[in-house]
Short mmCIF file of C-alpha atoms and ligand atoms in Angstrom, two decimals:
data_model
loop_
_atom_site.label_atom_id
_atom_site.label_comp_id
_atom_site.label_asym_id
_atom_site.label_seq_id
_atom_site.Cartn_x
_atom_site.Cartn_y
_atom_site.Cartn_z
CA MET E 185 -149.33 -127.67 24.03
CA THR E 186 -146.96 -129.01 26.59
CA TYR E 187 -143.92 -130.94 26.19
CA GLN E 188 -145.67 -134.08 27.59
CA ASN E 189 -147.35 -134.18 24.02
CA TYR E 190 -143.97 -134.97 22.42
CA SER E 191 -142.11 -138.24 22.48
CA LEU E 192 -138.29 -138.05 23.11
CA LYS E 193 -137.55 -138.66 19.56
CA GLN E 194 -139.79 -135.75 18.57
CA LEU E 195 -138.08 -133.37 21.05
CA GLN E 196 -134.64 -134.64 20.10
CA GLN E 197 -135.29 -133.99 16.38
CA ILE E 198 -136.74 -130.45 17.00
CA ASP E 199 -133.75 -129.82 19.23
CA ALA E 200 -131.60 -130.94 16.62
CA ALA E 201 -133.15 -128.76 13.83
CA HIS E 202 -133.37 -125.56 15.78
CA HIS E 203 -131.41 -125.31 18.96
CA LEU E 204 -127.67 -124.34 19.14
CA HIS E 205 -126.30 -125.51 22.56
CA PRO E 206 -123.64 -123.81 24.60
CA PHE E 207 -119.98 -125.35 24.53
CA THR E 208 -121.23 -128.19 21.97
CA ASP E 209 -119.83 -129.93 18.96
CA HIS E 210 -123.33 -129.61 17.18
CA LYS E 211 -122.84 -132.13 14.64
CA GLU E 212 -121.83 -134.79 17.14
CA LEU E 213 -124.83 -133.78 19.54
CA ARG E 214 -127.38 -133.97 16.68
CA GLU E 215 -126.28 -137.43 15.71
CA ALA E 216 -126.47 -138.63 19.42
CA GLY E 217 -129.51 -136.57 20.59
CA SER E 218 -129.70 -134.91 23.62
CA ARG E 219 -130.69 -136.05 26.95
CA ILE E 220 -133.80 -134.22 27.91
CA ILE E 221 -134.11 -133.55 31.57
CA THR E 222 -137.86 -133.07 32.44
CA ARG E 223 -137.83 -132.55 36.32
CA ALA E 224 -136.07 -132.59 39.30
CA GLU E 225 -136.48 -133.05 43.19
CA GLY E 226 -133.86 -132.78 46.02
CA PRO E 227 -130.55 -133.94 44.95
CA TYR E 228 -132.18 -135.84 41.83
CA ILE E 229 -132.84 -135.00 38.33
CA TYR E 230 -135.12 -137.16 36.05
CA ASP E 231 -134.90 -137.46 32.43
CA SER E 232 -137.67 -137.86 29.91
CA GLU E 233 -137.40 -141.61 30.21
CA GLY E 234 -137.88 -141.58 34.00
CA ASN E 235 -134.33 -142.38 34.73
CA GLU E 236 -133.42 -140.99 38.21
CA ILE E 237 -129.84 -139.17 38.29
CA LEU E 238 -128.04 -138.05 41.26
CA ASP E 239 -126.82 -134.66 40.38
CA GLY E 240 -123.26 -134.39 41.24
CA MET E 241 -122.70 -131.04 39.63
CA ALA E 242 -125.80 -129.08 41.21
CA GLY E 243 -126.82 -128.20 37.76
CA LEU E 244 -123.84 -126.30 36.65
CA TRP E 245 -122.22 -125.47 39.97
CA CYS E 246 -125.39 -123.67 41.08
CA VAL E 247 -128.26 -125.41 42.67
CA ASN E 248 -126.75 -125.46 46.18
CA VAL E 249 -130.15 -125.77 48.05
CA GLY E 250 -131.21 -128.52 45.69
CA TYR E 251 -134.38 -128.81 43.51
CA GLY E 252 -137.99 -128.69 44.15
CA ARG E 253 -138.00 -125.79 46.52
CA ASN E 254 -141.62 -124.34 46.70
CA GLU E 255 -140.41 -121.44 48.91
CA LEU E 256 -138.30 -120.09 45.89
CA ALA E 257 -141.18 -120.54 43.27
CA GLU E 258 -143.54 -118.78 45.68
CA ALA E 259 -141.12 -115.77 46.18
CA ALA E 260 -141.01 -115.65 42.41
CA TYR E 261 -144.62 -115.92 41.99
CA ARG E 262 -145.46 -113.09 44.55
CA GLN E 263 -142.94 -110.79 43.04
CA MET E 264 -144.15 -111.36 39.49
CA LYS E 265 -147.65 -110.59 40.65
CA GLU E 266 -146.78 -107.33 42.44
CA LEU E 267 -143.96 -106.02 40.41
CA PRO E 268 -142.47 -108.27 37.50
CA TYR E 269 -140.13 -105.74 36.20
CA TYR E 270 -138.99 -102.20 36.76
CA ASN E 271 -135.38 -101.15 36.15
CA SER E 272 -132.70 -99.22 38.29
CA PHE E 273 -131.87 -96.81 35.85
CA PHE E 274 -133.28 -93.12 36.01
CA LYS E 275 -132.91 -92.65 39.56
CA CYS E 276 -135.23 -95.46 40.44
CA SER E 277 -134.99 -98.62 42.52
CA THR E 278 -137.25 -101.63 43.60
CA PRO E 279 -137.26 -103.14 47.00
CA THR E 280 -135.78 -106.42 46.50
CA PRO E 281 -132.48 -105.33 44.93
CA VAL E 282 -132.13 -102.91 47.69
CA LEU E 283 -132.60 -105.60 50.44
CA LEU E 284 -130.38 -108.06 48.76
CA ALA E 285 -127.56 -105.67 48.38
CA LYS E 286 -127.65 -104.92 52.06
CA ARG E 287 -127.79 -108.64 52.72
CA LEU E 288 -124.62 -109.33 50.54
CA ALA E 289 -122.68 -106.46 52.11
CA GLU E 290 -123.38 -108.13 55.63
CA LEU E 291 -122.12 -111.57 54.35
CA ALA E 292 -119.09 -110.28 52.35
CA PRO E 293 -115.80 -109.64 53.79
CA LYS E 294 -115.99 -106.42 55.98
CA SER E 295 -114.33 -104.14 53.42
CA VAL E 296 -116.77 -105.10 50.58
CA ASN E 297 -120.01 -103.29 50.88
CA GLN E 298 -121.49 -102.54 47.51
CA VAL E 299 -123.22 -104.49 44.95
CA PHE E 300 -123.56 -104.10 41.01
CA PHE E 301 -126.21 -106.61 39.53
CA GLY E 302 -126.32 -108.40 36.28
CA SER E 303 -127.75 -111.61 35.08
CA SER E 304 -124.80 -113.82 34.50
CA GLY E 305 -121.24 -114.39 35.79
CA SER E 306 -119.99 -113.38 32.22
CA GLU E 307 -121.73 -109.94 32.59
CA ALA E 308 -120.56 -109.51 36.27
CA ASN E 309 -116.86 -110.15 34.96
CA ASP E 310 -117.50 -107.39 32.31
CA THR E 311 -118.49 -104.92 34.73
CA ALA E 312 -115.70 -105.95 37.09
CA LEU E 313 -113.20 -105.35 34.20
CA ARG E 314 -114.60 -102.14 33.33
CA LEU E 315 -114.84 -101.00 36.74
CA VAL E 316 -111.15 -101.66 37.87
CA ARG E 317 -109.97 -99.82 34.69
CA HIS E 318 -112.30 -97.10 35.39
CA TYR E 319 -111.03 -96.85 38.76
CA TRP E 320 -107.45 -96.26 37.78
CA ALA E 321 -108.59 -93.70 35.28
CA LEU E 322 -110.34 -91.68 37.82
CA GLU E 323 -107.35 -91.93 40.03
CA GLY E 324 -105.43 -90.24 37.23
CA LYS E 325 -103.60 -93.40 36.29
CA PRO E 326 -105.35 -94.52 32.80
CA GLU E 327 -102.16 -96.46 31.98
CA LYS E 328 -102.50 -98.71 34.86
CA ASN E 329 -104.88 -100.81 32.95
CA ARG E 330 -103.19 -104.30 32.50
CA ILE E 331 -104.92 -107.35 34.01
CA ILE E 332 -103.07 -110.48 35.14
CA SER E 333 -105.01 -113.67 35.09
CA ARG E 334 -103.94 -117.42 34.87
CA ARG E 335 -103.84 -120.09 32.05
CA ASN E 336 -106.50 -122.24 31.98
CA ALA E 337 -108.82 -119.92 34.16
CA TYR E 338 -112.60 -119.69 33.32
CA HIS E 339 -114.17 -116.22 33.51
CA GLY E 340 -117.07 -116.57 31.36
CA SER E 341 -117.90 -116.66 27.64
CA THR E 342 -118.40 -113.03 26.52
CA VAL E 343 -115.72 -111.35 24.55
CA ALA E 344 -114.37 -109.83 27.92
CA GLY E 345 -115.11 -113.15 29.94
CA THR E 346 -113.08 -115.17 27.31
CA SER E 347 -110.34 -112.50 27.26
CA LEU E 348 -109.96 -112.67 30.96
CA GLY E 349 -109.93 -116.50 31.16
CA GLY E 350 -107.08 -118.51 29.90
CA MET E 351 -108.55 -121.17 27.92
CA GLU E 352 -106.83 -121.79 24.75
CA PRO E 353 -109.32 -123.27 22.50
CA MET E 354 -111.81 -120.31 23.39
CA HIS E 355 -108.98 -117.83 22.65
CA LYS E 356 -108.48 -119.42 19.24
CA GLN E 357 -112.14 -118.80 18.28
CA LEU E 358 -112.10 -115.17 19.67
CA GLY E 359 -110.71 -113.20 16.68
CA GLY E 360 -109.06 -110.75 18.91
CA ALA E 361 -109.13 -110.75 22.54
CA VAL E 362 -109.61 -107.57 24.84
CA PRO E 363 -106.13 -106.01 24.95
CA ASN E 364 -103.72 -105.86 27.91
CA ILE E 365 -104.59 -109.02 29.62
CA VAL E 366 -101.88 -111.32 30.46
CA HIS E 367 -101.85 -115.08 31.81
CA VAL E 368 -99.42 -116.64 34.18
CA MET E 369 -99.20 -120.10 35.60
CA MET E 370 -101.85 -121.73 37.60
CA PRO E 371 -101.49 -123.25 41.08
CA TYR E 372 -101.76 -126.76 40.04
CA ALA E 373 -99.26 -128.79 42.15
CA TYR E 374 -100.41 -132.38 40.66
CA GLU E 375 -98.81 -131.33 37.27
CA LEU E 376 -96.67 -128.27 38.04
CA ALA E 377 -94.86 -128.93 41.27
CA LEU E 378 -91.23 -129.72 40.98
CA PRO E 379 -89.75 -133.03 42.29
CA GLY E 380 -89.19 -132.56 46.03
CA GLU E 381 -91.13 -129.17 46.23
CA SER E 382 -93.57 -129.07 49.10
CA ASP E 383 -97.14 -127.85 48.60
CA HIS E 384 -96.34 -124.96 50.65
CA GLU E 385 -93.30 -123.97 48.53
CA PHE E 386 -95.06 -124.57 45.38
CA GLY E 387 -97.96 -122.36 46.55
CA LEU E 388 -95.38 -119.43 46.88
CA ARG E 389 -93.70 -120.18 43.62
CA ALA E 390 -97.03 -120.10 41.81
CA ALA E 391 -97.73 -116.68 43.52
CA LYS E 392 -94.19 -115.38 42.46
CA ALA E 393 -95.39 -115.90 39.01
CA VAL E 394 -97.99 -113.17 39.61
CA GLU E 395 -95.25 -110.90 41.00
CA ASP E 396 -92.89 -111.47 38.01
CA ALA E 397 -95.56 -110.36 35.66
CA ILE E 398 -96.19 -107.25 37.58
CA VAL E 399 -92.67 -106.39 37.60
CA GLU E 400 -92.05 -107.21 34.01
CA ALA E 401 -94.92 -104.95 32.96
CA GLY E 402 -94.10 -102.17 35.54
CA PRO E 403 -96.47 -101.96 38.50
CA GLU E 404 -97.56 -98.49 37.20
CA LYS E 405 -99.05 -100.57 34.17
CA VAL E 406 -100.93 -103.16 36.15
CA ALA E 407 -104.55 -102.47 37.32
CA ALA E 408 -105.38 -105.97 38.91
CA PHE E 409 -104.92 -109.61 39.22
CA ILE E 410 -108.09 -111.85 38.70
CA GLY E 411 -108.52 -115.40 39.93
CA GLU E 412 -110.89 -118.00 40.72
CA PRO E 413 -110.06 -118.95 44.48
CA ILE E 414 -110.33 -122.45 43.23
CA MET E 415 -110.45 -122.93 39.48
CA GLY E 416 -113.47 -124.93 38.69
CA ALA E 417 -114.16 -125.19 34.87
CA GLY E 418 -110.42 -125.67 34.62
CA GLY E 419 -110.59 -128.85 36.60
CA VAL E 420 -111.22 -128.02 40.41
CA LYS E 421 -107.74 -126.90 40.86
CA ILE E 422 -107.20 -126.11 44.46
CA PRO E 423 -104.24 -124.17 45.27
CA PRO E 424 -101.87 -124.49 48.36
CA MET E 425 -102.98 -122.58 51.50
CA SER E 426 -99.90 -120.49 50.96
CA TYR E 427 -100.89 -119.23 47.61
CA TRP E 428 -103.72 -116.75 48.23
CA PRO E 429 -102.25 -114.92 51.04
CA GLU E 430 -99.17 -114.47 49.15
CA VAL E 431 -100.77 -113.19 46.16
CA GLU E 432 -102.64 -110.81 48.31
CA ARG E 433 -99.43 -109.61 49.90
CA ILE E 434 -98.01 -109.13 46.35
CA CYS E 435 -101.04 -107.26 45.12
CA ARG E 436 -100.95 -104.78 48.14
CA LYS E 437 -97.02 -104.27 47.97
CA TYR E 438 -97.29 -103.07 44.13
CA ASP E 439 -100.66 -101.29 44.50
CA VAL E 440 -102.54 -103.75 42.19
CA LEU E 441 -106.28 -104.60 42.76
CA LEU E 442 -107.22 -107.95 43.82
CA MET E 443 -110.17 -109.43 41.86
CA LEU E 444 -111.86 -112.71 43.10
CA ASP E 445 -114.15 -114.56 40.75
CA GLU E 446 -116.50 -116.53 43.00
CA VAL E 447 -119.13 -117.28 40.49
CA ILE E 448 -118.65 -121.03 41.59
CA THR E 449 -117.05 -120.69 45.04
CA GLY E 450 -119.54 -118.18 46.54
CA TYR E 451 -122.42 -118.90 48.70
CA GLY E 452 -121.36 -121.84 50.74
CA ARG E 453 -119.49 -124.15 48.52
CA THR E 454 -116.31 -124.03 50.40
CA GLY E 455 -117.67 -124.03 53.77
CA GLU E 456 -117.75 -120.18 54.08
CA TRP E 457 -120.09 -117.79 52.53
CA PHE E 458 -117.20 -116.82 50.35
CA ALA E 459 -113.99 -118.60 49.55
CA ALA E 460 -112.19 -115.25 50.24
CA GLN E 461 -112.90 -116.09 53.91
CA SER E 462 -111.78 -119.80 53.50
CA PHE E 463 -108.30 -118.35 52.33
CA GLY E 464 -108.13 -115.33 54.72
CA ILE E 465 -108.01 -112.51 52.08
CA GLU E 466 -109.75 -109.27 51.46
CA PRO E 467 -110.33 -108.88 47.70
CA ASP E 468 -111.42 -105.62 46.02
CA THR E 469 -114.01 -107.23 44.00
CA ILE E 470 -115.74 -110.49 44.24
CA THR E 471 -117.76 -111.86 41.13
CA THR E 472 -120.78 -113.99 42.20
CA ALA E 473 -123.69 -115.49 40.47
CA LYS E 474 -125.00 -119.14 40.16
CA ALA E 475 -125.68 -120.29 43.80
CA LEU E 476 -126.93 -116.58 44.62
CA THR E 477 -130.32 -117.96 43.50
CA SER E 478 -129.32 -121.44 43.52
CA GLY E 479 -129.95 -121.27 39.78
CA TYR E 480 -133.53 -120.79 40.11
CA GLN E 481 -133.26 -117.24 38.36
CA PRO E 482 -130.61 -115.72 36.47
CA LEU E 483 -128.83 -113.19 38.58
CA SER E 484 -125.16 -112.15 39.18
CA ALA E 485 -123.85 -109.72 41.77
CA LEU E 486 -120.45 -107.94 41.65
CA LEU E 487 -119.48 -107.21 45.08
CA VAL E 488 -117.38 -104.14 45.08
CA GLY E 489 -114.84 -103.12 48.03
CA ASP E 490 -114.66 -99.79 49.87
CA ARG E 491 -111.80 -98.42 47.86
CA ILE E 492 -113.25 -98.79 44.52
CA ALA E 493 -116.62 -97.79 45.57
CA ARG E 494 -115.32 -94.61 47.20
CA THR E 495 -113.58 -93.30 44.02
CA LEU E 496 -116.54 -94.46 41.73
CA VAL E 497 -119.02 -92.45 44.00
CA GLU E 498 -116.78 -89.38 44.94
CA LYS E 499 -115.02 -88.80 41.64
CA GLY E 500 -116.82 -90.73 39.08
CA GLY E 501 -119.73 -88.89 37.57
CA GLU E 502 -121.97 -90.99 35.74
CA PHE E 503 -120.58 -94.64 35.04
CA TYR E 504 -121.77 -95.33 31.43
CA HIS E 505 -122.36 -99.17 32.10
CA GLY E 506 -125.51 -101.25 33.00
CA TYR E 507 -127.85 -103.86 31.89
CA THR E 508 -131.72 -103.88 31.32
CA TYR E 509 -131.96 -106.73 33.99
CA ALA E 510 -129.53 -105.28 36.57
CA GLY E 511 -131.33 -105.65 39.79
CA HIS E 512 -134.35 -107.61 38.35
CA PRO E 513 -136.91 -107.59 41.00
CA VAL E 514 -137.91 -111.36 40.63
CA ALA E 515 -134.42 -112.70 40.47
CA CYS E 516 -133.58 -110.66 43.65
CA ALA E 517 -136.63 -111.87 45.33
CA VAL E 518 -135.55 -115.54 44.67
CA ALA E 519 -132.03 -114.70 45.91
CA LEU E 520 -133.34 -113.40 49.15
CA ALA E 521 -135.37 -116.42 49.81
CA ASN E 522 -132.38 -118.62 48.71
CA LEU E 523 -130.20 -117.01 51.18
CA ASP E 524 -132.88 -117.48 53.78
CA ILE E 525 -132.87 -121.32 53.08
CA ILE E 526 -129.01 -121.55 53.17
CA GLU E 527 -129.00 -119.61 56.55
CA ARG E 528 -132.02 -121.52 58.19
CA GLU E 529 -130.75 -124.93 57.25
CA GLY E 530 -126.99 -124.11 58.32
CA LEU E 531 -125.76 -125.33 54.94
CA VAL E 532 -122.44 -123.31 54.94
CA ASP E 533 -121.68 -124.71 58.53
CA ARG E 534 -122.67 -128.17 57.39
CA VAL E 535 -120.22 -128.11 54.49
CA LYS E 536 -117.39 -126.87 56.67
CA ASN E 537 -117.75 -129.06 59.68
CA ASP E 538 -119.86 -132.29 58.40
CA THR E 539 -120.18 -132.88 54.69
CA GLY E 540 -117.13 -131.23 53.61
CA PRO E 541 -114.80 -133.39 55.79
CA TYR E 542 -116.89 -136.45 55.10
CA PHE E 543 -116.59 -136.09 51.29
CA ALA E 544 -112.71 -135.54 51.52
CA GLN E 545 -112.52 -138.75 53.55
CA ALA E 546 -114.84 -140.78 51.31
CA LEU E 547 -112.86 -139.73 48.26
CA ARG E 548 -109.73 -140.71 49.99
CA GLU E 549 -110.80 -143.91 51.30
CA ARG E 550 -112.96 -145.24 48.54
CA ILE E 551 -111.73 -143.70 45.33
CA ALA E 552 -108.12 -142.74 45.64
CA ASP E 553 -106.76 -146.17 45.37
CA HIS E 554 -108.50 -147.25 42.29
CA ARG E 555 -106.04 -148.18 39.23
CA LEU E 556 -107.38 -145.32 37.05
CA VAL E 557 -107.06 -142.70 39.61
CA GLY E 558 -104.03 -140.43 39.70
CA GLU E 559 -105.19 -138.03 42.67
CA VAL E 560 -108.46 -137.07 44.61
CA ARG E 561 -108.76 -133.65 45.96
CA SER E 562 -111.71 -131.65 47.40
CA PHE E 563 -112.26 -128.51 49.18
CA GLY E 564 -115.76 -128.19 50.94
CA LEU E 565 -118.22 -129.63 48.44
CA MET E 566 -115.89 -129.33 45.36
CA GLY E 567 -114.12 -132.30 44.20
CA ALA E 568 -111.84 -133.68 41.42
CA ILE E 569 -110.52 -137.26 40.50
CA GLU E 570 -107.56 -137.33 38.14
CA ILE E 571 -107.99 -140.08 35.50
CA VAL E 572 -104.50 -141.76 34.70
CA ARG E 573 -103.21 -144.79 32.79
CA ASP E 574 -100.44 -145.42 35.17
CA LYS E 575 -100.89 -144.38 38.89
CA ALA E 576 -97.26 -144.41 39.74
CA THR E 577 -95.94 -142.30 36.78
CA ARG E 578 -99.19 -140.35 36.39
CA GLU E 579 -99.11 -141.04 32.69
CA ARG E 580 -102.41 -140.36 30.98
CA PHE E 581 -104.35 -142.11 28.51
CA GLU E 582 -103.94 -141.33 24.71
CA GLY E 583 -106.24 -138.66 23.48
CA GLU E 584 -106.62 -135.99 25.88
CA GLY E 585 -109.93 -136.25 27.91
CA ARG E 586 -111.02 -139.52 26.21
CA ALA E 587 -110.57 -141.74 29.16
CA ALA E 588 -112.52 -139.18 31.55
CA VAL E 589 -115.42 -139.21 29.11
CA VAL E 590 -115.54 -143.16 29.26
CA VAL E 591 -115.82 -142.76 33.10
CA ARG E 592 -118.50 -139.90 32.88
CA ASP E 593 -120.76 -142.01 30.50
CA HIS E 594 -120.46 -145.14 32.82
CA ALA E 595 -121.06 -142.70 35.90
CA ILE E 596 -124.44 -141.09 34.18
CA ALA E 597 -125.56 -144.61 33.21
CA SER E 598 -124.99 -145.76 36.85
CA GLY E 599 -127.21 -142.86 37.98
CA LEU E 600 -124.54 -140.10 38.88
CA MET E 601 -124.13 -136.97 36.95
CA LEU E 602 -120.73 -135.65 36.98
CA ARG E 603 -118.43 -133.80 34.53
CA ALA E 604 -115.30 -134.58 32.57
CA THR E 605 -112.83 -131.70 31.78
CA GLY E 606 -109.75 -132.84 30.25
CA ASP E 607 -108.55 -135.94 32.12
CA THR E 608 -110.17 -134.90 35.30
CA MET E 609 -113.49 -135.84 36.84
CA ILE E 610 -115.26 -133.01 38.78
CA LEU E 611 -117.95 -132.86 41.32
CA SER E 612 -119.96 -130.06 42.86
CA PRO E 613 -123.04 -131.44 44.39
CA PRO E 614 -125.76 -129.42 46.05
CA LEU E 615 -124.97 -128.41 49.59
CA ILE E 616 -127.92 -130.36 50.75
CA TRP E 617 -125.97 -133.80 50.27
CA THR E 618 -125.81 -135.83 53.40
CA ARG E 619 -123.40 -138.35 54.39
CA GLU E 620 -125.68 -140.90 53.01
CA THR E 621 -125.77 -139.14 49.45
CA ILE E 622 -122.01 -138.89 49.43
CA ASP E 623 -121.95 -142.86 50.30
CA LEU E 624 -124.35 -143.32 47.31
CA ALA E 625 -122.36 -141.23 45.00
CA CYS E 626 -119.09 -143.01 45.84
CA ASP E 627 -120.76 -146.40 45.13
CA ARG E 628 -121.69 -145.08 41.67
CA ILE E 629 -118.02 -143.65 41.06
CA VAL E 630 -116.61 -146.96 41.87
CA LYS E 631 -119.00 -148.79 39.61
CA ALA E 632 -118.27 -146.38 36.79
CA LEU E 633 -114.41 -146.55 37.47
CA ASP E 634 -114.62 -150.33 37.36
CA LEU E 635 -116.47 -150.50 34.13
CA ALA E 636 -114.18 -147.80 32.56
CA GLU E 637 -111.02 -149.92 33.57
CA LYS E 638 -112.59 -152.79 31.62
CA ASP E 639 -113.21 -150.72 28.63
CA LEU E 640 -109.79 -148.96 28.65
CA PHE E 641 -107.60 -151.86 29.55
CA GLY E 642 -109.62 -154.66 27.94
C1 LIG W 205 -115.56 -118.96 37.61
C2 LIG W 205 -116.56 -118.56 36.68
N1 LIG W 205 -116.59 -117.18 36.36
C3 LIG W 205 -117.56 -116.84 35.43
C4 LIG W 205 -118.51 -117.65 34.82
C5 LIG W 205 -119.35 -117.44 33.81
O1 LIG W 205 -120.70 -117.32 34.42
P1 LIG W 205 -121.93 -117.41 33.54
O2 LIG W 205 -121.97 -118.69 32.61
O3 LIG W 205 -123.18 -117.30 34.23
O4 LIG W 205 -121.91 -116.20 32.37
C6 LIG W 205 -118.45 -119.10 35.24
C7 LIG W 205 -119.37 -120.16 34.78
O5 LIG W 205 -119.21 -121.30 34.84
C8 LIG W 205 -117.32 -119.53 36.28
O6 LIG W 205 -117.45 -120.90 36.71
#
């Protein structure tokens, strides 16, 4: 029996009876009933009632090449018929992870040439955490194991991912984090810059918080700093251009490894293959997932720099870590086909030179002046809109996140899927969006803001 035999009401009832959703207030969802998405094509998703919704979030920051790519389905089909699964344990390999690892080494910054596969961003960050601590232990410095992260960072939802992340509500439910992880301020000028402080100065001050944490712990105790180049789930927080080069300088000065979490920013979103290239830095690890397959298959790749890889290979012996689906042949076949599409269609370059700048201009010219908007910002095809009660003072509406949810619900009803985190609306569209799609999205955002203004101010 296929799902077409069920009515929306029946699917919602079964969903409510059996399905525990991620990051969800289950009682609230069960009262409201889920929206059931049944198909998608190009930049659009369609729900069970036939509503067409422009997907401003590329699924969950992942469907970079858009929906309905037969090429990816065919790559999966061919691989499934030929070899649906074999592992990379016991001195075995299959062809697709081998070729994908080579391809990723070619795309990554030049000192990054090795790849450890997993199935999700969270898993890849678990690997990264274990790997950097193992690295220092192999170098005879096991006490150099502290990790510095940022408040409000998102690094996944496993115990290690949650511990690395800086989301307070998640920590509260953790019942004990992985030890020796500390969190410093985020580079979020809109709320944290001092009066009169320039963006450049603020970036340096936010980087100094990393240095202060290293000095306070003692550099001999600090293994690494981890950060999303642009904080995604935390509200598309874009650091000033001064931030990352300064963080890199500080890490090198104290011999602290630099770990980038590019689960969202990897594979073109910032107008380069990796945001490391957008910010001009050379990290020691790069966590990637999501757009590696454009979400068509679950796959993550932890890209590992030469320094760590050399020690692991030369001094490591067996590294007791790995997943059943590490280097899954089908997922890797889809990733290779996905990278082919991104390359062939010039999507990375298009974000950098065409749609990225156009998106920034559209947000500035069409959205920024709205009464409910405190700030718009974007980098490549990642954008944010701050929702405020008072533009001049930046005062927020009462009840954190309530106003943004009103805007979001109007946006969805107007045919645009976007997300609200706290009082920030976030956008992360597929890289196939054109100038026309951006115009259409802005029409719908303006409509949603107008309707929300009526609701919120009466
Ligand atoms: C920056 C970042 N890291 C890690 C993750 C976790 O990835 P996953 O949900 O695939 O485990 C996410 C997911 O959104 C993310 O945005």
